[in-house]
Short mmCIF file of C-alpha atoms and ligand atoms in Angstrom, two decimals:
data_model
loop_
_atom_site.label_atom_id
_atom_site.label_comp_id
_atom_site.label_asym_id
_atom_site.label_seq_id
_atom_site.Cartn_x
_atom_site.Cartn_y
_atom_site.Cartn_z
CA UNK A 293 -0.34 0.00 0.08
CA UNK A 294 1.29 3.57 -1.08
CA UNK A 295 1.71 6.31 1.42
CA UNK A 296 -1.13 8.41 0.85
CA UNK A 297 0.34 11.68 1.91
CA UNK A 298 -1.96 13.91 0.23
CA UNK A 299 -4.32 13.03 2.59
CA UNK A 300 -2.59 14.20 5.28
CA UNK A 301 -3.91 17.90 6.36
CA UNK A 302 -1.11 19.40 7.04
CA UNK A 303 0.83 18.15 3.62
CA UNK A 304 -2.55 18.88 1.78
CA UNK A 305 -2.66 22.41 3.11
CA UNK A 306 0.99 23.53 2.48
CA UNK A 307 0.45 21.64 -1.27
CA UNK A 308 -2.52 23.66 -1.59
CA UNK A 309 -0.94 26.86 -1.56
CA UNK A 310 2.15 26.18 -4.01
CA UNK A 311 1.84 28.46 -6.81
CA UNK A 312 1.26 25.50 -9.55
CA UNK A 313 -1.72 24.28 -7.18
CA UNK A 314 -3.34 27.57 -7.69
CA UNK A 315 -2.26 28.75 -11.06
CA UNK A 316 -2.60 25.16 -12.82
CA UNK A 317 -1.41 24.43 -16.10
CA UNK A 318 -0.27 27.73 -16.05
CA UNK A 319 2.10 27.80 -13.01
CA UNK A 320 4.10 24.53 -14.60
CA UNK A 321 6.84 25.80 -16.56
CA UNK A 322 7.35 22.38 -17.78
CA UNK A 323 3.96 22.21 -19.19
CA UNK A 324 4.29 23.66 -22.73
CA UNK A 325 6.94 21.17 -23.29
CA UNK A 326 4.25 18.45 -22.12
CA UNK A 327 1.95 19.34 -24.35
CA UNK A 328 3.95 19.45 -27.56
CA UNK A 329 5.04 15.91 -26.35
CA UNK A 330 1.66 14.98 -25.74
CA UNK A 331 0.09 16.07 -29.44
CA UNK A 332 -3.27 16.24 -30.41
CA UNK A 333 -5.66 14.76 -28.29
CA UNK A 334 -8.67 15.29 -30.50
CA UNK A 335 -11.48 12.18 -30.56
CA UNK A 336 -8.87 10.60 -28.05
CA UNK A 337 -9.23 8.04 -24.87
CA UNK A 338 -7.04 10.02 -22.05
CA UNK A 339 -6.05 8.65 -18.65
CA UNK A 340 -4.53 11.06 -16.31
CA UNK A 341 -2.57 8.80 -13.75
CA UNK A 342 -2.23 10.98 -10.33
CA UNK A 343 -4.25 13.49 -11.51
CA UNK A 344 -4.68 15.71 -8.52
CA UNK A 345 -7.10 18.16 -9.07
CA UNK A 346 -7.37 17.33 -12.40
CA UNK A 347 -5.78 20.77 -14.32
CA UNK A 348 -4.55 17.94 -17.04
CA UNK A 349 -7.94 16.06 -17.28
CA UNK A 350 -9.69 19.42 -18.04
CA UNK A 351 -7.29 20.29 -20.26
CA UNK A 352 -7.80 17.38 -22.21
CA UNK A 353 -10.94 17.20 -22.50
CA UNK A 354 -11.25 21.20 -23.43
CA UNK A 355 -9.03 20.54 -26.12
CA UNK A 356 -11.13 17.58 -27.73
CA UNK A 357 -10.34 14.14 -26.01
CA UNK A 358 -12.94 11.89 -26.48
CA UNK A 359 -13.10 11.08 -22.75
CA UNK A 360 -10.90 11.13 -19.74
CA UNK A 361 -10.28 8.84 -16.76
CA UNK A 362 -7.86 10.93 -13.70
CA UNK A 363 -6.96 8.55 -11.66
CA UNK A 364 -5.70 9.32 -7.50
CA UNK A 365 -5.40 7.68 -4.64
CA UNK A 366 -6.10 10.74 -2.66
CA UNK A 367 -9.54 11.91 -1.65
CA UNK A 368 -8.61 15.39 -1.05
CA UNK A 369 -7.13 15.69 -4.51
CA UNK A 370 -10.34 13.42 -6.25
CA UNK A 371 -12.54 16.07 -4.32
CA UNK A 372 -11.38 19.57 -5.76
CA UNK A 373 -10.91 17.48 -8.60
CA UNK A 374 -14.38 17.00 -8.89
CA UNK A 375 -15.54 20.06 -7.65
CA UNK A 376 -13.76 22.02 -10.29
CA UNK A 377 -14.96 19.56 -13.17
CA UNK A 378 -18.31 20.39 -15.07
CA UNK A 379 -17.54 18.19 -18.23
CA UNK A 380 -19.69 14.57 -17.89
CA UNK A 381 -16.27 13.23 -20.23
CA UNK A 382 -14.27 13.13 -17.63
CA UNK A 383 -14.66 10.65 -14.45
CA UNK A 384 -12.55 10.45 -12.09
CA UNK A 385 -11.54 7.19 -9.62
CA UNK A 386 -9.76 6.48 -6.28
CA UNK A 387 -6.93 3.87 -7.25
CA UNK A 388 -3.53 3.29 -5.95
CA UNK A 389 -1.09 2.66 -8.96
CA UNK A 390 0.85 0.22 -7.17
CA UNK A 391 -2.05 -2.20 -8.19
CA UNK A 392 -4.07 -0.27 -10.81
CA UNK A 393 -6.50 -1.87 -12.89
CA UNK A 394 -7.45 -0.53 -16.30
CA UNK A 395 -9.57 -1.93 -19.29
CA UNK A 396 -7.80 -1.83 -22.74
CA UNK A 397 -9.41 1.30 -24.08
CA UNK A 398 -6.97 4.16 -24.13
CA UNK A 399 -5.26 6.18 -26.80
CA UNK A 400 -2.76 8.65 -24.23
CA UNK A 401 -1.93 7.94 -20.87
CA UNK A 402 -0.73 11.08 -18.76
CA UNK A 403 0.99 11.40 -15.33
CA UNK A 404 2.19 14.78 -14.00
CA UNK A 405 5.23 14.18 -10.89
CA UNK A 406 3.77 10.95 -9.66
CA UNK A 407 5.63 8.44 -10.78
CA UNK A 408 8.51 9.07 -7.96
CA UNK A 409 5.73 8.11 -5.45
CA UNK A 410 5.32 4.41 -7.21
CA UNK A 411 7.46 1.88 -5.88
CA UNK A 412 6.30 -1.00 -8.36
CA UNK A 413 7.14 1.14 -11.46
CA UNK A 414 7.54 -2.02 -13.92
CA UNK A 415 3.95 -3.32 -13.30
CA UNK A 416 2.35 -0.16 -13.68
CA UNK A 417 4.18 -0.36 -17.38
CA UNK A 418 3.09 -3.37 -18.10
CA UNK A 419 -0.41 -2.61 -16.98
CA UNK A 420 -0.27 0.73 -19.03
CA UNK A 421 1.05 -1.04 -21.96
CA UNK A 422 -1.58 -3.35 -21.87
CA UNK A 423 -4.32 -0.46 -21.40
CA UNK A 424 -2.94 1.69 -24.14
CA UNK A 425 -4.15 1.29 -28.57
CA UNK A 426 -1.91 0.30 -30.63
CA UNK A 427 0.03 3.35 -31.62
CA UNK A 428 -1.18 4.90 -28.09
CA UNK A 429 1.39 7.20 -26.53
CA UNK A 430 2.51 7.55 -22.66
CA UNK A 431 3.81 10.96 -21.36
CA UNK A 432 4.92 11.42 -17.65
CA UNK A 433 6.85 13.75 -15.70
CA UNK A 434 8.80 13.12 -12.87
CA UNK A 435 11.18 14.53 -10.27
CA UNK A 436 14.52 14.32 -11.98
CA UNK A 437 16.51 11.84 -10.40
CA UNK A 438 19.74 14.05 -9.53
CA UNK A 439 16.83 15.64 -7.64
CA UNK A 440 15.78 12.32 -6.04
CA UNK A 441 18.97 10.72 -5.19
CA UNK A 442 20.47 12.79 -2.57
CA UNK A 443 20.35 11.85 1.24
CA UNK A 444 19.53 15.69 2.53
CA UNK A 445 18.26 17.17 -1.05
CA UNK A 446 19.07 20.86 -1.01
CA UNK A 447 21.42 23.37 -2.42
CA UNK A 448 24.47 24.32 -0.26
CA UNK A 449 27.30 27.07 -0.95
CA UNK A 450 30.63 25.05 -1.70
CA UNK A 451 34.03 27.16 -0.43
CA UNK A 452 34.27 29.56 -3.44
CA UNK A 453 30.47 30.78 -2.21
CA UNK A 454 28.99 29.00 -5.56
CA UNK A 455 25.75 27.68 -5.18
CA UNK A 456 26.04 23.47 -5.46
CA UNK A 457 23.85 20.72 -5.34
CA UNK A 458 25.54 17.63 -3.42
CA UNK A 459 24.93 14.21 -5.29
CA UNK A 460 25.15 10.65 -3.09
CA UNK A 461 23.52 7.54 -3.07
CA UNK A 462 23.19 7.51 -7.11
CA UNK A 463 23.47 4.42 -7.96
CA UNK A 464 21.46 3.20 -4.60
CA UNK A 465 18.11 3.12 -6.20
CA UNK A 466 14.67 2.73 -3.71
CA UNK A 467 13.12 4.41 -0.94
CA UNK A 468 14.12 8.00 0.25
CA UNK A 469 12.35 9.40 2.88
CA UNK A 470 12.49 13.78 2.48
CA UNK A 471 10.79 16.13 4.58
CA UNK A 472 8.78 18.03 2.04
CA UNK A 473 5.65 20.21 3.25
CA UNK A 474 5.84 18.04 6.29
CA UNK A 475 8.33 15.84 7.41
CA UNK A 476 8.65 11.91 6.40
CA UNK A 477 7.33 12.42 2.88
CA UNK A 478 8.40 8.77 0.62
CA UNK A 479 9.54 8.63 -2.81
CA UNK A 480 10.88 6.04 -4.89
CA UNK A 481 14.67 7.28 -6.32
CA UNK A 482 15.70 5.30 -9.69
CA UNK A 483 18.33 6.21 -12.21
CA UNK A 484 17.64 7.42 -15.92
CA UNK A 485 18.93 4.35 -16.96
CA UNK A 486 16.27 2.22 -14.66
CA UNK A 487 13.47 4.36 -16.43
CA UNK A 488 14.63 3.58 -19.49
CA UNK A 489 14.90 -0.06 -19.01
CA UNK A 490 11.81 -0.29 -17.12
CA UNK A 491 10.11 1.25 -20.57
CA UNK A 492 11.88 -1.53 -22.77
CA UNK A 493 10.73 -3.98 -20.15
CA UNK A 494 7.36 -3.01 -20.61
CA UNK A 495 7.98 -2.91 -24.54
CA UNK A 496 7.16 1.15 -24.91
CA UNK A 497 9.43 2.64 -27.36
CA UNK A 498 10.99 6.08 -26.44
CA UNK A 499 10.19 8.62 -28.25
CA UNK A 500 11.51 11.44 -26.13
CA UNK A 501 13.76 12.08 -23.11
CA UNK A 502 13.88 15.95 -21.67
CA UNK A 503 15.86 16.79 -19.13
CA UNK A 504 13.86 19.87 -18.22
CA UNK A 505 15.30 23.48 -17.32
CA UNK A 506 13.61 26.70 -17.68
CA UNK A 507 14.45 28.84 -20.54
CA UNK A 508 16.14 32.23 -20.77
CA UNK A 509 12.72 33.76 -21.61
CA UNK A 510 11.12 31.65 -18.88
CA UNK A 511 14.04 32.71 -16.43
CA UNK A 512 13.27 36.72 -17.42
CA UNK A 513 9.51 36.38 -16.43
CA UNK A 514 10.38 34.39 -13.22
CA UNK A 515 14.06 35.18 -11.92
CA UNK A 516 13.70 32.40 -9.05
CA UNK A 517 13.74 30.05 -11.53
CA UNK A 518 17.74 30.38 -12.66
CA UNK A 519 18.46 28.20 -9.78
CA UNK A 520 17.00 25.25 -11.73
CA UNK A 521 19.72 25.32 -14.54
CA UNK A 522 22.06 24.39 -11.82
CA UNK A 523 20.37 20.85 -11.57
CA UNK A 524 17.53 20.13 -14.02
CA UNK A 525 14.28 19.70 -11.60
CA UNK A 526 12.24 17.28 -14.17
CA UNK A 527 12.37 14.57 -15.97
CA UNK A 528 9.99 14.39 -18.98
CA UNK A 529 9.62 11.15 -21.27
CA UNK A 530 7.25 9.84 -23.71
CA UNK A 531 7.05 6.67 -25.43
CA UNK A 532 4.96 5.11 -27.84
CA UNK A 533 3.33 1.50 -27.85
CA UNK A 534 4.15 -0.22 -31.08
C1 SAM B 682 2.63 16.38 -7.10
S1 SAM B 682 0.87 15.83 -7.49
C2 SAM B 682 0.54 16.21 -9.25
C3 SAM B 682 -0.90 15.87 -9.67
C4 SAM B 682 -1.38 16.21 -10.97
N1 SAM B 682 -0.59 15.04 -11.68
C5 SAM B 682 -0.35 17.34 -11.48
O1 SAM B 682 0.32 17.58 -11.96
O2 SAM B 682 -1.14 18.90 -11.12
C6 SAM B 682 0.78 13.98 -7.27
C7 SAM B 682 -0.36 13.03 -7.20
O3 SAM B 682 -0.04 11.63 -7.38
C8 SAM B 682 -1.05 11.26 -6.57
N2 SAM B 682 -0.24 9.99 -5.98
C9 SAM B 682 0.75 9.66 -5.02
N3 SAM B 682 0.72 8.30 -5.25
C10 SAM B 682 0.06 7.49 -5.94
C11 SAM B 682 -0.66 6.30 -6.10
N4 SAM B 682 0.30 5.37 -5.37
N5 SAM B 682 -1.56 6.18 -6.50
C12 SAM B 682 -2.75 7.03 -7.03
N6 SAM B 682 -2.18 8.27 -7.20
C13 SAM B 682 -0.94 8.23 -6.49
C14 SAM B 682 -1.14 11.93 -5.20
O4 SAM B 682 -2.49 11.77 -4.39
C15 SAM B 682 -1.09 13.73 -5.84
O5 SAM B 682 -1.99 14.18 -6.20
#
């Protein structure tokens, strides 16, 4: 059973106050890149894994998807997603991605910043592969492995005063317990090589892998994003079913 930290009252309160929780896709600087990776959703059947507040689910329906299923473990997240959704093409389900059951009826699968919470990624990818139609696409983002690896993630100043991001335990994959919004948040660290190997093992064909960082234009608009070029915060991946 996965940790359901988004149903912890303190965590949920902190998460709800984050910029991207308030502004949605417009507050996600990596969204334009992910949107391009998803491509057209017109008349497609879409599943949104770890849908959270449902920002992507609503975007997909508005962009012409024929149906969207948003899946999440958290009652808190699903309650807000439901409250914010009027489109009858969208439905939400409470499921744990560790034991996901899906009908074979999707053309596009999407998951933003959720799979680094999932321990049994290989099983999930195999379930997803079976649920996608031939030629179907899976697009996901995760916290970059450089971000998830360290025992104590955080920037420090080196002797010259430069900001650096110390890495340890990069090849020591598995659970990390960090303090983010509340103490004791469990994430799963895996290397880029493992993400690729798991996709290949599930028979997906890699389309794109992007170590995302903000552009100069984005930094001009939000100077606090400059620091994200010192270590990429997100890994973005798209893969197709043969
Ligand atoms: C960082 S939020 C991202 C939400 C949404 N994808 C977005 O980009 O706004 C991660 C989401 O994954 C969900 N989640 C984490 N572990 C999960 C699991 N094992 N099964 C289903 N959902 C899970 C959380 O409840 C949360 O809503």
